[in-house]
Short mmCIF file of C-alpha atoms and ligand atoms in Angstrom, two decimals:
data_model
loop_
_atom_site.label_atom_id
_atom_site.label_comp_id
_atom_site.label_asym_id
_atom_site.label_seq_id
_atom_site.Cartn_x
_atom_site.Cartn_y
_atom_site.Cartn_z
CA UNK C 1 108.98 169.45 38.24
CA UNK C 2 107.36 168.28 35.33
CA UNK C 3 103.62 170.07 34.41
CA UNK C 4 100.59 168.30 36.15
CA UNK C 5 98.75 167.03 32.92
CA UNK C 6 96.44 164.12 34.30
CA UNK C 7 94.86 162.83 37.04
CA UNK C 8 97.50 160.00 37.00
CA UNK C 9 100.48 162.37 37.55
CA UNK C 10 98.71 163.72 40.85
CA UNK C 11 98.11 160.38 41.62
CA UNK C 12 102.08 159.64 41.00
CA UNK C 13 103.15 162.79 43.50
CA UNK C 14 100.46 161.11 46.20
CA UNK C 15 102.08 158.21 46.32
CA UNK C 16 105.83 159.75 46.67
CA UNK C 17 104.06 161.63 48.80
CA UNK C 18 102.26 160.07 51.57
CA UNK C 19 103.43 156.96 54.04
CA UNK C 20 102.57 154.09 51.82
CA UNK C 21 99.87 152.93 54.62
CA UNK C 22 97.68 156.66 53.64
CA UNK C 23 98.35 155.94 49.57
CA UNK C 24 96.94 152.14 49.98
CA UNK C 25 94.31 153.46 52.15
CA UNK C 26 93.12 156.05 49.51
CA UNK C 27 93.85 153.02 47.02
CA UNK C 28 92.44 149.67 47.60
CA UNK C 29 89.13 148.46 47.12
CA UNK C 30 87.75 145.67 49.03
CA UNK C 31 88.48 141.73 48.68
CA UNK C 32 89.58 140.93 45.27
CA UNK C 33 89.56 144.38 44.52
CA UNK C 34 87.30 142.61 41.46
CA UNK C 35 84.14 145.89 41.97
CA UNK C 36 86.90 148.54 41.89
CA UNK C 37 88.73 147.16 38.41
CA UNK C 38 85.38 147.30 37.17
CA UNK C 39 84.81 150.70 38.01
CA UNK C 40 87.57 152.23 35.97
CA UNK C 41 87.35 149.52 32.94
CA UNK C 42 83.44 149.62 32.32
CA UNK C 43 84.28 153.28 31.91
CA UNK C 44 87.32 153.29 29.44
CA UNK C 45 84.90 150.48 27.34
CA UNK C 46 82.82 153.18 26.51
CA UNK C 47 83.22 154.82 23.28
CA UNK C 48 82.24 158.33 22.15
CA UNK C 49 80.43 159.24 19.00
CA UNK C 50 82.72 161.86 17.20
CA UNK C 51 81.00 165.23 16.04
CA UNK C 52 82.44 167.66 13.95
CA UNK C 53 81.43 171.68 12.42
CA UNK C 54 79.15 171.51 15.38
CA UNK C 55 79.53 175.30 16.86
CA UNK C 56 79.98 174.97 20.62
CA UNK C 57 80.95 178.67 21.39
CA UNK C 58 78.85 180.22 24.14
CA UNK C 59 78.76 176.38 26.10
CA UNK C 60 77.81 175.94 29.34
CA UNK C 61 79.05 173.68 32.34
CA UNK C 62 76.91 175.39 34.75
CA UNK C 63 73.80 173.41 36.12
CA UNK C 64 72.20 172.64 39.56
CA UNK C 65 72.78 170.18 41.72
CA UNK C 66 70.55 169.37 44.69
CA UNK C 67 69.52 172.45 44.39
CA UNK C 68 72.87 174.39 44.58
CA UNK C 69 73.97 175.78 41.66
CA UNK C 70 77.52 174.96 40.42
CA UNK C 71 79.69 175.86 38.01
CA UNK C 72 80.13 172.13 36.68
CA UNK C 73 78.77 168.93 37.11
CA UNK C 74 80.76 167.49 39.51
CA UNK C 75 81.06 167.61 43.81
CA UNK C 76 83.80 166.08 46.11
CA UNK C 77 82.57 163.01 47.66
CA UNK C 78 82.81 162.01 51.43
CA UNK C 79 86.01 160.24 52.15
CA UNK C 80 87.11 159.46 55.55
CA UNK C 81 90.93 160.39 57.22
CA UNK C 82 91.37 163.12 54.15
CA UNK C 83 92.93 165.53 56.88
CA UNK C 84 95.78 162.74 57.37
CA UNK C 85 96.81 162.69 53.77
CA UNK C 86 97.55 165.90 54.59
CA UNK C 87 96.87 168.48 57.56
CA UNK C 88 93.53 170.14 57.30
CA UNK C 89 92.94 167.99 54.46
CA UNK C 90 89.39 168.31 54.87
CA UNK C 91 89.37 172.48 54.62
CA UNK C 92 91.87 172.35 51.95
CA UNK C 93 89.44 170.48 49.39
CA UNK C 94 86.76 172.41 50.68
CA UNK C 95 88.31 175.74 49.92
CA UNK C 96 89.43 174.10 46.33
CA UNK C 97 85.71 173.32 46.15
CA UNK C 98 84.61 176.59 47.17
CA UNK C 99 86.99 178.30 44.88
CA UNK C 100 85.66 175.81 41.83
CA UNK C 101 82.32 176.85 42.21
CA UNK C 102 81.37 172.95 43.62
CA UNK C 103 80.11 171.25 46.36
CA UNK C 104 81.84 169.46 48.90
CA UNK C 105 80.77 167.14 50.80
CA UNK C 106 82.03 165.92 54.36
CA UNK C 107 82.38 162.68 55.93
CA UNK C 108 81.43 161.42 59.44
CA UNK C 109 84.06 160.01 59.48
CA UNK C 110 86.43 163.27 58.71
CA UNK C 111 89.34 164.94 60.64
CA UNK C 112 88.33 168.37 60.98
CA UNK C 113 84.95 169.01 61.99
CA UNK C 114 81.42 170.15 60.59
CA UNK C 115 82.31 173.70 62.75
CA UNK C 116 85.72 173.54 61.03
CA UNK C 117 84.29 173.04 57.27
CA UNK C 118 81.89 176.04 58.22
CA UNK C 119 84.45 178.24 59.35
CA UNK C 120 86.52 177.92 56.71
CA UNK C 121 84.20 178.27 53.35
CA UNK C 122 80.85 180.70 52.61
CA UNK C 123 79.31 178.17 50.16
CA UNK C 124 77.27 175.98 51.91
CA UNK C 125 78.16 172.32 51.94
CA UNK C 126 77.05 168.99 52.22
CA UNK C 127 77.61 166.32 54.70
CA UNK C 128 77.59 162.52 54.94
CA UNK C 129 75.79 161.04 57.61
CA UNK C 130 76.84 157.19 59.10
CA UNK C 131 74.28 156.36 61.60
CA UNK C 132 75.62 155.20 64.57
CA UNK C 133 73.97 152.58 67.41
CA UNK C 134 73.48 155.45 69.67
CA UNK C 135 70.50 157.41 67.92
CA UNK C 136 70.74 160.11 69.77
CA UNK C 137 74.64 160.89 68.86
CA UNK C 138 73.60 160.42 65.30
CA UNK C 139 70.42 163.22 66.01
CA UNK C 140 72.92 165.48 67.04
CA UNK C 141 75.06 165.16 63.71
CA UNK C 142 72.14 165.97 61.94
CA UNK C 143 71.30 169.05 64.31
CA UNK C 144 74.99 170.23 64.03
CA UNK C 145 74.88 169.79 59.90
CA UNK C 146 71.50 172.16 60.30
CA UNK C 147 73.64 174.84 62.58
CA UNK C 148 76.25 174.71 60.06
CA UNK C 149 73.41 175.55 57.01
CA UNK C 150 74.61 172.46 55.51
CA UNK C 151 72.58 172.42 52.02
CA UNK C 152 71.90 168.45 51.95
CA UNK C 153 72.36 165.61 53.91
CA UNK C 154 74.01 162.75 52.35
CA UNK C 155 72.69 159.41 54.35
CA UNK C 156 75.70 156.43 53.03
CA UNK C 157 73.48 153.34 52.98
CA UNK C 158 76.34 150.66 51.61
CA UNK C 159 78.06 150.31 54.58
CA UNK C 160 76.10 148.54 57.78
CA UNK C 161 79.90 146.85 58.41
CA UNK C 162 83.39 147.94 56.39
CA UNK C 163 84.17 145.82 53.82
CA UNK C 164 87.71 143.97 54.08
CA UNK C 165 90.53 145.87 52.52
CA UNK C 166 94.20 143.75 53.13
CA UNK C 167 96.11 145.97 52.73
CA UNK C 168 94.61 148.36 55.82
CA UNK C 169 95.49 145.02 58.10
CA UNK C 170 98.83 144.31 56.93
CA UNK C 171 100.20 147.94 56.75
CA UNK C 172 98.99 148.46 60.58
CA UNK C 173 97.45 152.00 59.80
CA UNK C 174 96.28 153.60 62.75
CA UNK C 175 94.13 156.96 63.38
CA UNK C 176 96.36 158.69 64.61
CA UNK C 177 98.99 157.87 62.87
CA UNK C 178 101.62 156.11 64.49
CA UNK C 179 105.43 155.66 64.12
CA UNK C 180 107.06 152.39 64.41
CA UNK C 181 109.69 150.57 63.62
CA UNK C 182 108.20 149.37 60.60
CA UNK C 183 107.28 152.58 59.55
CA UNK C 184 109.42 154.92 60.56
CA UNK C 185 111.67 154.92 56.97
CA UNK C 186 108.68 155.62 55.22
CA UNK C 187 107.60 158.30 57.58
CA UNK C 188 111.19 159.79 57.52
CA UNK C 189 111.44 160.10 53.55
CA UNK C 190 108.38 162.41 53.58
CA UNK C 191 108.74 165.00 55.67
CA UNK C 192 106.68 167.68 54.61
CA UNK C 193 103.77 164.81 54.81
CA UNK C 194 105.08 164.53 58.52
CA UNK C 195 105.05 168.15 60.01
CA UNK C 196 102.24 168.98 58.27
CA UNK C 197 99.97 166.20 59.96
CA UNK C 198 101.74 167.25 63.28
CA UNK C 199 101.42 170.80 63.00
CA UNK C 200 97.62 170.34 62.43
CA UNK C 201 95.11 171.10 64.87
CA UNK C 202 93.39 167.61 64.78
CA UNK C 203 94.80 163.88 64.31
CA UNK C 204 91.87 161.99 64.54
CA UNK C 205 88.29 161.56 64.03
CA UNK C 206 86.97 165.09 64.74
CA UNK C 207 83.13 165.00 64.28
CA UNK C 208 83.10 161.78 66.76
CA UNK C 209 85.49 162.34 69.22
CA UNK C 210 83.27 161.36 71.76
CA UNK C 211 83.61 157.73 70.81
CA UNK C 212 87.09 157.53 70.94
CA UNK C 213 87.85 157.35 74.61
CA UNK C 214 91.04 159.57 73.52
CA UNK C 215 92.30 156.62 72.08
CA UNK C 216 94.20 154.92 68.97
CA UNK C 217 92.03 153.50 66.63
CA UNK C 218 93.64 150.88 64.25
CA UNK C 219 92.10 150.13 60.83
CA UNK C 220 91.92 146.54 62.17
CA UNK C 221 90.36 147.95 65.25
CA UNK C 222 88.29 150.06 62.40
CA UNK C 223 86.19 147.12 61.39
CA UNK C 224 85.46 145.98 65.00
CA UNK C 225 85.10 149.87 66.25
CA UNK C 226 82.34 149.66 63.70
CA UNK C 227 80.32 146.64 64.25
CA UNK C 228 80.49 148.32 67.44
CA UNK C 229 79.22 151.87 66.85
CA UNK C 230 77.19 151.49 63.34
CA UNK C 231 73.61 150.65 63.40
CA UNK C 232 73.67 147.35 61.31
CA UNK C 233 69.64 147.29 62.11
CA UNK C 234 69.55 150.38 60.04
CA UNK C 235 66.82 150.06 57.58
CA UNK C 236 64.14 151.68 55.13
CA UNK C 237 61.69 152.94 57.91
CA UNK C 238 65.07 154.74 59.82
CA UNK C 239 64.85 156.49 56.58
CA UNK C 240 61.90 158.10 57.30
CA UNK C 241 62.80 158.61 60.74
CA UNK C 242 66.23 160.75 59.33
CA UNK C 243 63.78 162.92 56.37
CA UNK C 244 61.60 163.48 59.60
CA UNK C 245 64.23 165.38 61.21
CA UNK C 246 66.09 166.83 58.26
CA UNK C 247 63.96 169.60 56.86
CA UNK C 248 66.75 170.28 53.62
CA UNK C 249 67.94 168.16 51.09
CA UNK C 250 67.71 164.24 51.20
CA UNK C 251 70.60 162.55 49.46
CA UNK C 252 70.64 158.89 49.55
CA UNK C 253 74.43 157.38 48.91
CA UNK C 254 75.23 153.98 47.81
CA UNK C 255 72.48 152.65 45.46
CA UNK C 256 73.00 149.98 42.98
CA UNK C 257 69.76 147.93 42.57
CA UNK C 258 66.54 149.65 40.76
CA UNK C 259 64.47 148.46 43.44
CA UNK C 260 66.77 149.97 46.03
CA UNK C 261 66.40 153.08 43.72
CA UNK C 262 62.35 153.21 43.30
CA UNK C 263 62.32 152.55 47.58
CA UNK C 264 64.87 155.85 47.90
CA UNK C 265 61.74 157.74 45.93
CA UNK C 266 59.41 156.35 48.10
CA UNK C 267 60.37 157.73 51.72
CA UNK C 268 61.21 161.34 49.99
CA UNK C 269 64.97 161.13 48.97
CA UNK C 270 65.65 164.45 46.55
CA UNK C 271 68.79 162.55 45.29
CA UNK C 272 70.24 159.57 45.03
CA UNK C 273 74.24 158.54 44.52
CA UNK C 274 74.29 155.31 42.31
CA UNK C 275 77.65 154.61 43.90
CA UNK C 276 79.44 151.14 45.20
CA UNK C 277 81.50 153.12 47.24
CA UNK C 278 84.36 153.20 44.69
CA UNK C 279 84.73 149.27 44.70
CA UNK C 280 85.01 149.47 49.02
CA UNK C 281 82.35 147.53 49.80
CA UNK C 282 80.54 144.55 47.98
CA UNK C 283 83.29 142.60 46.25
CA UNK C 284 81.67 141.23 43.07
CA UNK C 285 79.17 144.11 42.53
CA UNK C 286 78.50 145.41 38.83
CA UNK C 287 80.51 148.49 38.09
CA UNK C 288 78.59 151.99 39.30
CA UNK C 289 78.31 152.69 35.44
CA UNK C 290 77.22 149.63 34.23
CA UNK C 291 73.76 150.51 37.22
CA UNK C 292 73.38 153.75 36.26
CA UNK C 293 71.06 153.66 32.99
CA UNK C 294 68.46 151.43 33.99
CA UNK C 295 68.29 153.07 37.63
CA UNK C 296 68.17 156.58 35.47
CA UNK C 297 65.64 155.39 33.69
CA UNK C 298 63.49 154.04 35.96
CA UNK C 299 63.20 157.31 38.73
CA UNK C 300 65.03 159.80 36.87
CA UNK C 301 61.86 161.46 36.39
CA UNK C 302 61.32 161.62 40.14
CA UNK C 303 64.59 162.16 41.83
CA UNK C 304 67.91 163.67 41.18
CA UNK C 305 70.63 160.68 40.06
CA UNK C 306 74.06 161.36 40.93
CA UNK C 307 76.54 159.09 40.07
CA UNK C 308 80.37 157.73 41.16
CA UNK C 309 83.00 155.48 40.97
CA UNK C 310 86.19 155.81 38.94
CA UNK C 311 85.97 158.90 37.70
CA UNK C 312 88.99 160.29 36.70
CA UNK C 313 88.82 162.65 33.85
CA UNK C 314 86.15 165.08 32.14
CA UNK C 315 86.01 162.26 29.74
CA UNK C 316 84.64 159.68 32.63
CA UNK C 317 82.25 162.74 34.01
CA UNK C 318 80.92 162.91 30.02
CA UNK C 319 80.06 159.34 29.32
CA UNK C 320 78.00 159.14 33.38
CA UNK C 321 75.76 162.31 32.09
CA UNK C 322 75.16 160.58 28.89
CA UNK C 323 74.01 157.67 30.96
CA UNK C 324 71.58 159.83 32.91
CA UNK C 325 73.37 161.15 36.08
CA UNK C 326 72.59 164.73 36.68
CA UNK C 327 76.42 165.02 38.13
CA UNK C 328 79.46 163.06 39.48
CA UNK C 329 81.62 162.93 42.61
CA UNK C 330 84.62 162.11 42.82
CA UNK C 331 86.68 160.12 45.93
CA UNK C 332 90.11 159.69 45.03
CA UNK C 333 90.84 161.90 42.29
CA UNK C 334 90.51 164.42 44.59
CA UNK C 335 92.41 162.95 47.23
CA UNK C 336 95.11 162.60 44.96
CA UNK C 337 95.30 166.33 44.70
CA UNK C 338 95.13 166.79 48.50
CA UNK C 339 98.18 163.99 49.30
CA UNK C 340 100.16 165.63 46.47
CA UNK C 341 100.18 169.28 46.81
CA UNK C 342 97.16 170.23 49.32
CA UNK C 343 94.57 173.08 48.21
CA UNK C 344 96.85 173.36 45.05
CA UNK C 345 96.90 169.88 44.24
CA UNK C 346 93.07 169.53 44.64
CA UNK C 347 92.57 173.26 42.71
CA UNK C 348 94.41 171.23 39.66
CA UNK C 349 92.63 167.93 39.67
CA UNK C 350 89.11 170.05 39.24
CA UNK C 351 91.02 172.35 36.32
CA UNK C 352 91.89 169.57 34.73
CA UNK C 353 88.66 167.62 34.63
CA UNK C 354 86.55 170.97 33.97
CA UNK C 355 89.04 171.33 30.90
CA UNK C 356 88.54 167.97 29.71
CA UNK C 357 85.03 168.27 30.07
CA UNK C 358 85.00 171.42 27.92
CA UNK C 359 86.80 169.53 25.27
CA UNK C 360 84.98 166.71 25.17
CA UNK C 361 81.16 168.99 24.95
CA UNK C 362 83.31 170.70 21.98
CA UNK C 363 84.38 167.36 20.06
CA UNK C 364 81.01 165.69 20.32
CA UNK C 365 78.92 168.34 19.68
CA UNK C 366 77.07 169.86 23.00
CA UNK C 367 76.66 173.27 23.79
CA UNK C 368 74.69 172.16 27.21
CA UNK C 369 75.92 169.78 29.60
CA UNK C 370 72.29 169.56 31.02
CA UNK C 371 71.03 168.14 27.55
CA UNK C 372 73.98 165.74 27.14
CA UNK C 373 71.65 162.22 25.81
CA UNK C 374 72.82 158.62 25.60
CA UNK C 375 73.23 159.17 21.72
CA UNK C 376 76.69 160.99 22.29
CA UNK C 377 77.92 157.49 22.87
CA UNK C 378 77.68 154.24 20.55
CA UNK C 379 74.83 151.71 21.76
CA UNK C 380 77.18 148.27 21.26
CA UNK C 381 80.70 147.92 21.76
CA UNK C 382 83.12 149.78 19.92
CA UNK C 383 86.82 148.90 19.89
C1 FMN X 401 89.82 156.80 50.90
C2 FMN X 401 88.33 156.77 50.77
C3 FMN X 401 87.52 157.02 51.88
C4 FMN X 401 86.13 157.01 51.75
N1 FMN X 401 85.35 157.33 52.84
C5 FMN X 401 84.02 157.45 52.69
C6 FMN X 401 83.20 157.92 53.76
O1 FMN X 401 83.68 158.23 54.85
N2 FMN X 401 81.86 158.02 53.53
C7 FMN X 401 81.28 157.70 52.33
O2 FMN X 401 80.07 157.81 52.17
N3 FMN X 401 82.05 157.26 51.30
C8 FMN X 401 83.39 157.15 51.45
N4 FMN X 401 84.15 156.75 50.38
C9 FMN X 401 83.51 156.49 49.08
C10 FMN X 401 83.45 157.79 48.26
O3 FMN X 401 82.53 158.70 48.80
C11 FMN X 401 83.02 157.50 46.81
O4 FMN X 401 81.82 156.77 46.81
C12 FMN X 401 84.10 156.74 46.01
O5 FMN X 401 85.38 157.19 46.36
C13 FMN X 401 83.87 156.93 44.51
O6 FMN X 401 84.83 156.24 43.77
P1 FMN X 401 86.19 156.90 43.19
O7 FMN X 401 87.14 156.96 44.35
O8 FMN X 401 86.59 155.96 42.14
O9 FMN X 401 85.83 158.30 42.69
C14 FMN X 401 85.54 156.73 50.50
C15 FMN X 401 86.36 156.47 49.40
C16 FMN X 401 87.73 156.49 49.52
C17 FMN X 401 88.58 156.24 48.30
#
């Protein structure tokens, strides 16, 4: 096999990796897919300012985020179905994570479990709260995240109904999985992917079983499952209602407006993720980067600004502090890891962005990530 140099080449494995319904899962953005071009180009428009005789020796990645400290800038974000890309999907990048010295966060809607992420890993973790209809399920997320010593809770707020992806609808993906004839030449060509899932304890959505009625959930059936189960009356004042049960760390997900950001201060977030949900959601939203100054600007002061969406190299991780994000997460650069080569494949994408960050603090100049300023970049457009 060739050597693993870039984020791209995992990316490459993934896709000869997984059924093509998981890869376009892990892939797509919403719509026109317009958000999640914008994403990835807003971030390659930027343009570094080149330093040089500048000694970096002795630098430092290491900072604190939400209060955890961590040996880089940079924590997995929530993504749903990970253990399908691969079995135990969901432990494997937590172990990476563990092993990286980062947080991980999990999703509600995960395969394996809050128990299962806190049986497998010391470091404490985060997780991702959806609120549901039924209040009192959601109450006893949060009280399971607390027995598990999760470190923050990580409330998604971009997401009252799931945002149209085509490509969910036309492939037919199911959770479980399911083989058909459609599918079942795709399934066949990758059969580690295959006994792998099967040989894994769980198949579906772990932390909300209950809801299933033991059943097959389509990704069709995924947008109608949840206008069913999601609170779409969800709303600032439920905000205070979740900080008034959560006694740790308040992360709100899925900001993109300043006034949205200023509100997130206002009922007691600690942190807030200026994040379009990697281009999922809104179709025709501004690209997570091109929000993050003036939303840094305005409550940086008062809360902790994390930032994602298209991050796919040290590089991308670089030009987001300079903008005034305390740290990044990234959604499918790890995943890409996880569908290509599991814990290994996950270990590799965070090597290789760690590295590039390390190069990039030594070829502009910074010895501390935490100091990293806006004037390591050029103000106006550079070719
Ligand atoms: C396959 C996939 C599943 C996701 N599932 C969730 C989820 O369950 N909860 C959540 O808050 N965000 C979810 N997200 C959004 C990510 O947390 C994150 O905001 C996004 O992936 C960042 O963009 P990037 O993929 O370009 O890094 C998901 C993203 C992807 C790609």
């Amino acid at each position: 096999m060739r050597p693993i140099t870039n984020i791209a080449d995992l990316r490459e494995l993934a896709r000869r990796r997984v059924p093509r319904a998981l890869f376009d899962y892990v892939e797509s953005g919403s719509y026109d897919e317009i958000t999640l071009r914008a994403n990835s180009d807003a971030l390659q428009a930027l343009r570094f300012r080149q330093r040089v005789l500048v000694d970096t020796t002795g630098r430092s990645l290491e900072t604190e985020l939400v209060g955890d400290k961590v040996a880089m800038p940079l924590a997995i974000a929530p993504t749903g179905l990970t253990g399908l890309l691969r079995g135990g999907g969901e432990i494997l990048a937590a172990r990476a994570a563990e092993a990286a010295g980062i947080p991980y966060c999990l999703s509600t809607m995960s395969i394996a479990t809050i128990e299962d992420i806190r049986a497998a890993i010391s470091r404490p973790f985060w997780f991702q709260l959806y609120v549901l209809r039924d209040r009192g399920f959601s109450e006893s997320m949060i009280e399971r995240a607390k027995a598990a010593q999760c470190s923050a809770l990580v409330v998604t707020v971009d997401l009252p109904l799931r945002g149209q992806r085509h490509s969910d609808i036309k492939n037919g993906l199911t959770v479980p999985p399911r083989v058909t004839l459609r599918n079942i030449w795709d399934v066949a060509t990758k059969p580690g992917w295959f006994f792998g899932v099967l040989r894994s304890k769980r198949k579906t959505f772990g932390n909300i079983e209950a809801y299933l009625n033991k059943g097959r959930v389509s990704m069709m059936g995924a947008g109608e499952w949840s206008t069913e189960h999601f609170d779409q009356t969800l709303n600032w004042r439920d905000m205070e209602w979740i900080r008034g049960l959560w006694p740790g760390k308040l992360v709100i997900k899925g900001i993109l407006d300043v006034d949205d950001a200023r509100t997130a201060v206002s009922v007691g977030a600690d942190a807030i993720v200026v994040s379009n949900h990697g281009g999922r959601q809104l179709d025709g939203a501004p690209a997570s980067i091109a929000a993050l100054p003036e939303i840094a600007r305005v409550v940086g002061d008062r809360v902790e600004v994390l930032f994602d969406g298209g991050i796919r190299s040290g590089q991308d991780v670089m030009k987001a502090l300079a903008l005034g994000a305390r740290g990044c997460m990234i959604g499918r650069a790890h995943l890409y890891g996880i569908a290509a080569m599991g814990e290994k494949g996950c270990a590799i994408a965070l090597d290789l962005i760690r590295r590039e960050i390390e190069i990039t603090m030594m070829l502009t100049g910074v010895t501390d990530l935490r100091r990293v300023d806006p004037d390591v970049l050029y103000r106006a457009p550079r070719a």
